[in-house]
mmCIF file of C-alpha atoms in Angstrom:
data_model
loop_
_atom_site.group_PDB
_atom_site.id
_atom_site.type_symbol
_atom_site.label_atom_id
_atom_site.label_comp_id
_atom_site.label_asym_id
_atom_site.label_seq_id
_atom_site.Cartn_x
_atom_site.Cartn_y
_atom_site.Cartn_z
ATOM 1 C CA MET A 1 -9.397 55.088 -50.835
ATOM 2 C CA SER A 2 -11.882 56.224 -48.559
ATOM 3 C CA VAL A 3 -13.872 54.171 -46.039
ATOM 4 C CA ASN A 4 -17.535 53.698 -45.981
ATOM 5 C CA ARG A 5 -18.816 55.756 -42.977
ATOM 6 C CA GLU A 6 -21.813 53.469 -42.362
ATOM 7 C CA ARG A 7 -19.560 50.433 -41.948
ATOM 8 C CA PRO A 8 -16.991 49.493 -39.134
ATOM 9 C CA HIS A 9 -14.231 51.515 -39.754
ATOM 10 C CA LEU A 10 -10.945 53.073 -37.820
ATOM 11 C CA LEU A 11 -9.837 56.845 -38.443
ATOM 12 C CA VAL A 12 -6.192 57.196 -37.391
ATOM 13 C CA LEU A 13 -5.222 60.843 -36.481
ATOM 14 C CA PRO A 14 -1.400 60.758 -36.190
ATOM 15 C CA GLU A 15 0.681 63.583 -34.107
ATOM 16 C CA ASP A 16 3.480 64.143 -36.978
ATOM 17 C CA ARG A 17 4.781 63.030 -40.312
ATOM 18 C CA ALA A 18 6.828 59.868 -38.513
ATOM 19 C CA ASN A 19 3.585 58.567 -36.977
ATOM 20 C CA GLU A 20 2.102 58.927 -40.203
ATOM 21 C CA GLU A 21 4.502 57.227 -41.883
ATOM 22 C CA ILE A 22 4.261 54.260 -38.961
ATOM 23 C CA VAL A 23 0.445 53.816 -39.839
ATOM 24 C CA ASN A 24 1.237 54.112 -43.311
ATOM 25 C CA GLY A 25 3.439 50.853 -42.948
ATOM 26 C CA PHE A 26 0.875 49.417 -41.144
ATOM 27 C CA SER A 27 -1.974 49.780 -43.683
ATOM 28 C CA SER A 28 0.209 48.307 -46.399
ATOM 29 C CA ASN A 29 -0.171 45.034 -44.710
ATOM 30 C CA LEU A 30 -2.070 42.749 -46.980
ATOM 31 C CA SER A 31 -4.356 41.186 -44.419
ATOM 32 C CA LEU A 32 -5.535 44.159 -43.607
ATOM 33 C CA CYS A 33 -8.736 45.483 -45.230
ATOM 34 C CA SER A 34 -7.629 48.752 -46.806
ATOM 35 C CA ARG A 35 -11.536 50.297 -46.866
ATOM 36 C CA ALA A 36 -11.687 49.930 -43.076
ATOM 37 C CA ILE A 37 -8.929 52.230 -42.063
ATOM 38 C CA GLN A 38 -8.251 55.882 -43.015
ATOM 39 C CA VAL A 39 -5.372 58.222 -41.707
ATOM 40 C CA GLU A 40 -5.800 61.715 -41.599
ATOM 41 C CA ARG A 41 -2.737 64.679 -42.251
ATOM 42 C CA PRO A 42 -0.396 64.927 -39.055
ATOM 43 C CA SER A 43 -1.908 67.549 -36.508
ATOM 44 C CA GLY A 44 1.358 68.828 -35.571
ATOM 45 C CA GLY A 45 1.592 67.931 -31.961
ATOM 46 C CA TRP A 46 -0.146 65.756 -29.370
ATOM 47 C CA LEU A 47 -2.251 68.411 -27.862
ATOM 48 C CA LYS A 48 -3.714 69.389 -31.533
ATOM 49 C CA VAL A 49 -4.509 65.761 -31.828
ATOM 50 C CA VAL A 50 -6.712 66.403 -28.742
ATOM 51 C CA ASP A 51 -7.897 69.776 -30.271
ATOM 52 C CA ASN A 52 -8.528 68.054 -33.917
ATOM 53 C CA PHE A 53 -10.116 65.019 -32.393
ATOM 54 C CA LYS A 54 -12.599 67.377 -30.135
ATOM 55 C CA ASP A 55 -13.190 70.163 -32.552
ATOM 56 C CA ASN A 56 -13.591 68.085 -35.913
ATOM 57 C CA HIS A 57 -14.229 64.243 -34.838
ATOM 58 C CA ALA A 58 -16.222 63.844 -31.754
ATOM 59 C CA ALA A 59 -19.646 65.159 -33.284
ATOM 60 C CA GLU A 60 -18.533 63.267 -36.548
ATOM 61 C CA MET A 61 -18.324 59.930 -34.007
ATOM 62 C CA ARG A 62 -21.828 60.569 -32.842
ATOM 63 C CA LYS A 63 -23.317 60.673 -36.621
ATOM 64 C CA PHE A 64 -21.487 57.568 -37.152
ATOM 65 C CA PRO A 65 -21.714 55.008 -34.380
ATOM 66 C CA LYS A 66 -19.381 52.380 -36.105
ATOM 67 C CA ARG A 67 -16.744 54.851 -36.270
ATOM 68 C CA MET A 68 -13.576 53.987 -34.301
ATOM 69 C CA ILE A 69 -10.592 56.353 -33.680
ATOM 70 C CA VAL A 70 -6.757 56.280 -32.903
ATOM 71 C CA LEU A 71 -5.139 59.146 -31.229
ATOM 72 C CA LEU A 72 -1.474 58.165 -32.599
ATOM 73 C CA ILE A 73 0.966 60.343 -30.426
ATOM 74 C CA ASP A 74 4.086 60.603 -28.728
ATOM 75 C CA PHE A 75 4.686 59.981 -25.179
ATOM 76 C CA ASP A 76 7.947 62.276 -24.867
ATOM 77 C CA ASP A 77 8.345 60.385 -21.614
ATOM 78 C CA MET A 78 12.407 60.593 -21.653
ATOM 79 C CA LYS A 79 11.897 64.657 -21.970
ATOM 80 C CA PRO A 80 11.854 66.031 -18.531
ATOM 81 C CA GLU A 81 9.992 69.298 -19.554
ATOM 82 C CA GLN A 82 7.206 67.038 -20.796
ATOM 83 C CA LEU A 83 4.511 65.281 -18.793
ATOM 84 C CA SER A 84 5.188 61.310 -17.626
ATOM 85 C CA TYR A 85 3.299 59.071 -19.818
ATOM 86 C CA GLU A 86 0.632 58.385 -17.173
ATOM 87 C CA ASP A 87 0.039 62.073 -17.059
ATOM 88 C CA ARG A 88 -0.267 62.525 -20.624
ATOM 89 C CA LEU A 89 -2.406 59.637 -21.092
ATOM 90 C CA ASN A 90 -5.134 60.496 -18.328
ATOM 91 C CA TYR A 91 -5.235 64.231 -19.658
ATOM 92 C CA ILE A 92 -5.979 62.984 -22.997
ATOM 93 C CA LYS A 93 -8.674 60.455 -21.600
ATOM 94 C CA ASN A 94 -10.226 63.356 -19.876
ATOM 95 C CA GLN A 95 -10.417 65.023 -22.841
ATOM 96 C CA ILE A 96 -12.754 62.389 -24.495
ATOM 97 C CA ALA A 97 -16.596 62.416 -23.880
ATOM 98 C CA GLU A 98 -17.721 59.486 -21.933
ATOM 99 C CA ASP A 99 -19.959 58.368 -24.671
ATOM 100 C CA LEU A 100 -16.737 57.788 -26.920
ATOM 101 C CA LYS A 101 -14.398 56.462 -24.631
ATOM 102 C CA GLU A 102 -14.917 53.076 -25.512
ATOM 103 C CA ARG A 103 -14.399 53.526 -29.231
ATOM 104 C CA VAL A 104 -11.605 56.105 -28.788
ATOM 105 C CA PHE A 105 -7.970 54.553 -28.434
ATOM 106 C CA ILE A 106 -4.525 56.222 -27.493
ATOM 107 C CA LEU A 107 -1.373 54.659 -29.171
ATOM 108 C CA GLY A 108 2.323 55.611 -29.438
ATOM 109 C CA SER A 109 5.807 55.413 -28.667
ATOM 110 C CA ARG A 110 6.935 55.914 -25.045
ATOM 111 C CA THR A 111 9.832 58.217 -26.502
ATOM 112 C CA SER A 112 9.559 59.711 -29.605
ATOM 113 C CA PRO A 113 9.154 57.914 -33.052
ATOM 114 C CA GLU A 114 12.743 59.002 -33.708
ATOM 115 C CA ARG A 115 14.038 56.922 -30.778
ATOM 116 C CA LEU A 116 12.012 54.014 -31.392
ATOM 117 C CA ARG A 117 13.533 54.083 -35.160
ATOM 118 C CA SER A 118 16.721 54.286 -33.858
ATOM 119 C CA ASN A 119 16.481 51.766 -31.205
ATOM 120 C CA MET A 120 14.505 49.122 -33.541
ATOM 121 C CA LYS A 121 17.234 49.878 -36.277
ATOM 122 C CA LYS A 122 14.196 50.034 -38.871
ATOM 123 C CA SER A 123 12.314 52.652 -40.821
ATOM 124 C CA PHE A 124 9.143 54.162 -39.907
ATOM 125 C CA GLU A 125 7.025 52.278 -42.586
ATOM 126 C CA GLU A 126 8.887 49.245 -41.511
ATOM 127 C CA ILE A 127 8.125 49.476 -37.775
ATOM 128 C CA GLY A 128 4.517 49.754 -38.885
ATOM 129 C CA GLU A 129 4.502 46.749 -41.247
ATOM 130 C CA SER A 130 6.053 44.981 -38.145
ATOM 131 C CA LEU A 131 3.261 46.123 -36.005
ATOM 132 C CA ALA A 132 0.616 45.031 -38.534
ATOM 133 C CA ARG A 133 2.387 41.519 -38.890
ATOM 134 C CA ASP A 134 1.923 40.848 -34.987
ATOM 135 C CA CYS A 135 -1.716 41.985 -35.070
ATOM 136 C CA ALA A 136 -2.361 39.801 -38.335
ATOM 137 C CA ASP A 137 -0.251 36.989 -36.881
ATOM 138 C CA HIS A 138 -1.722 36.805 -33.232
ATOM 139 C CA LYS A 139 2.018 37.864 -32.055
ATOM 140 C CA ASN A 140 3.406 40.615 -29.837
ATOM 141 C CA GLU A 141 6.965 40.733 -30.884
ATOM 142 C CA THR A 142 6.964 44.395 -32.045
ATOM 143 C CA TRP A 143 4.271 45.503 -29.505
ATOM 144 C CA GLY A 144 6.289 44.220 -26.930
ATOM 145 C CA HIS A 145 9.447 45.968 -27.610
ATOM 146 C CA GLU A 146 10.231 48.382 -24.677
ATOM 147 C CA LEU A 147 9.318 51.688 -26.028
ATOM 148 C CA LEU A 148 5.828 50.001 -27.264
ATOM 149 C CA LYS A 149 4.970 47.720 -24.494
ATOM 150 C CA HIS A 150 3.370 50.323 -22.354
ATOM 151 C CA ASN A 151 0.031 50.319 -25.117
ATOM 152 C CA GLU A 152 -0.540 46.902 -24.153
ATOM 153 C CA LYS A 153 -3.830 47.200 -22.065
ATOM 154 C CA GLU A 154 -4.970 49.700 -24.824
ATOM 155 C CA LEU A 155 -4.068 47.583 -27.725
ATOM 156 C CA LYS A 156 -6.014 44.658 -26.143
ATOM 157 C CA ARG A 157 -9.151 46.955 -25.450
ATOM 158 C CA MET A 158 -8.661 48.092 -29.301
ATOM 159 C CA ILE A 159 -8.154 44.576 -30.666
ATOM 160 C CA LEU A 160 -11.692 43.411 -29.431
ATOM 161 C CA SER A 161 -13.651 46.109 -31.193
ATOM 162 C CA VAL A 162 -11.452 46.553 -34.354
ATOM 163 C CA LYS A 163 -9.632 43.278 -35.299
ATOM 164 C CA PRO A 164 -12.811 41.623 -36.841
ATOM 165 C CA PHE A 165 -13.172 44.346 -39.582
ATOM 166 C CA LEU A 166 -9.864 45.456 -39.888
ATOM 167 C CA PHE A 167 -7.919 42.253 -40.832
ATOM 168 C CA THR A 168 -9.620 40.040 -43.583
ATOM 169 C CA ASP A 169 -8.415 36.627 -42.141
ATOM 170 C CA TYR A 170 -9.109 36.983 -38.503
#
């Protein structure tokens, strides 16, 4: 089902298939307004998510001022050859035009989603379902997990903008 671009809606740009499965699990929550969220196909890497946003979605956001976007990436913080969480987050934030920053949210696992799945002993979709349940029930059980708690500041910022239209019983 597609979103109405003239109404408040959330577009999710997942990095990979694992992140797409997590957001699909999130989207299955019955309290979620399915016409207010759209999930794009995986971009194939966090840099490709950023490029996809800049090349394909930034201009669209200006046309549709009620659109908000989540860049759903892996922070790969445990891999020594990768940028640290803070460095990656700062790099991405610097790629977002100033006029769009308050409508773009950057979320993801501190490591790979595969490590999160193994640590939580849940499927990707079950993780997404738990994250949505936290949002709908005003809890922080799954979001407070060691590999997700770094999202707290971004999540609080996003909740103020997204929760009123994304969850029907808010």
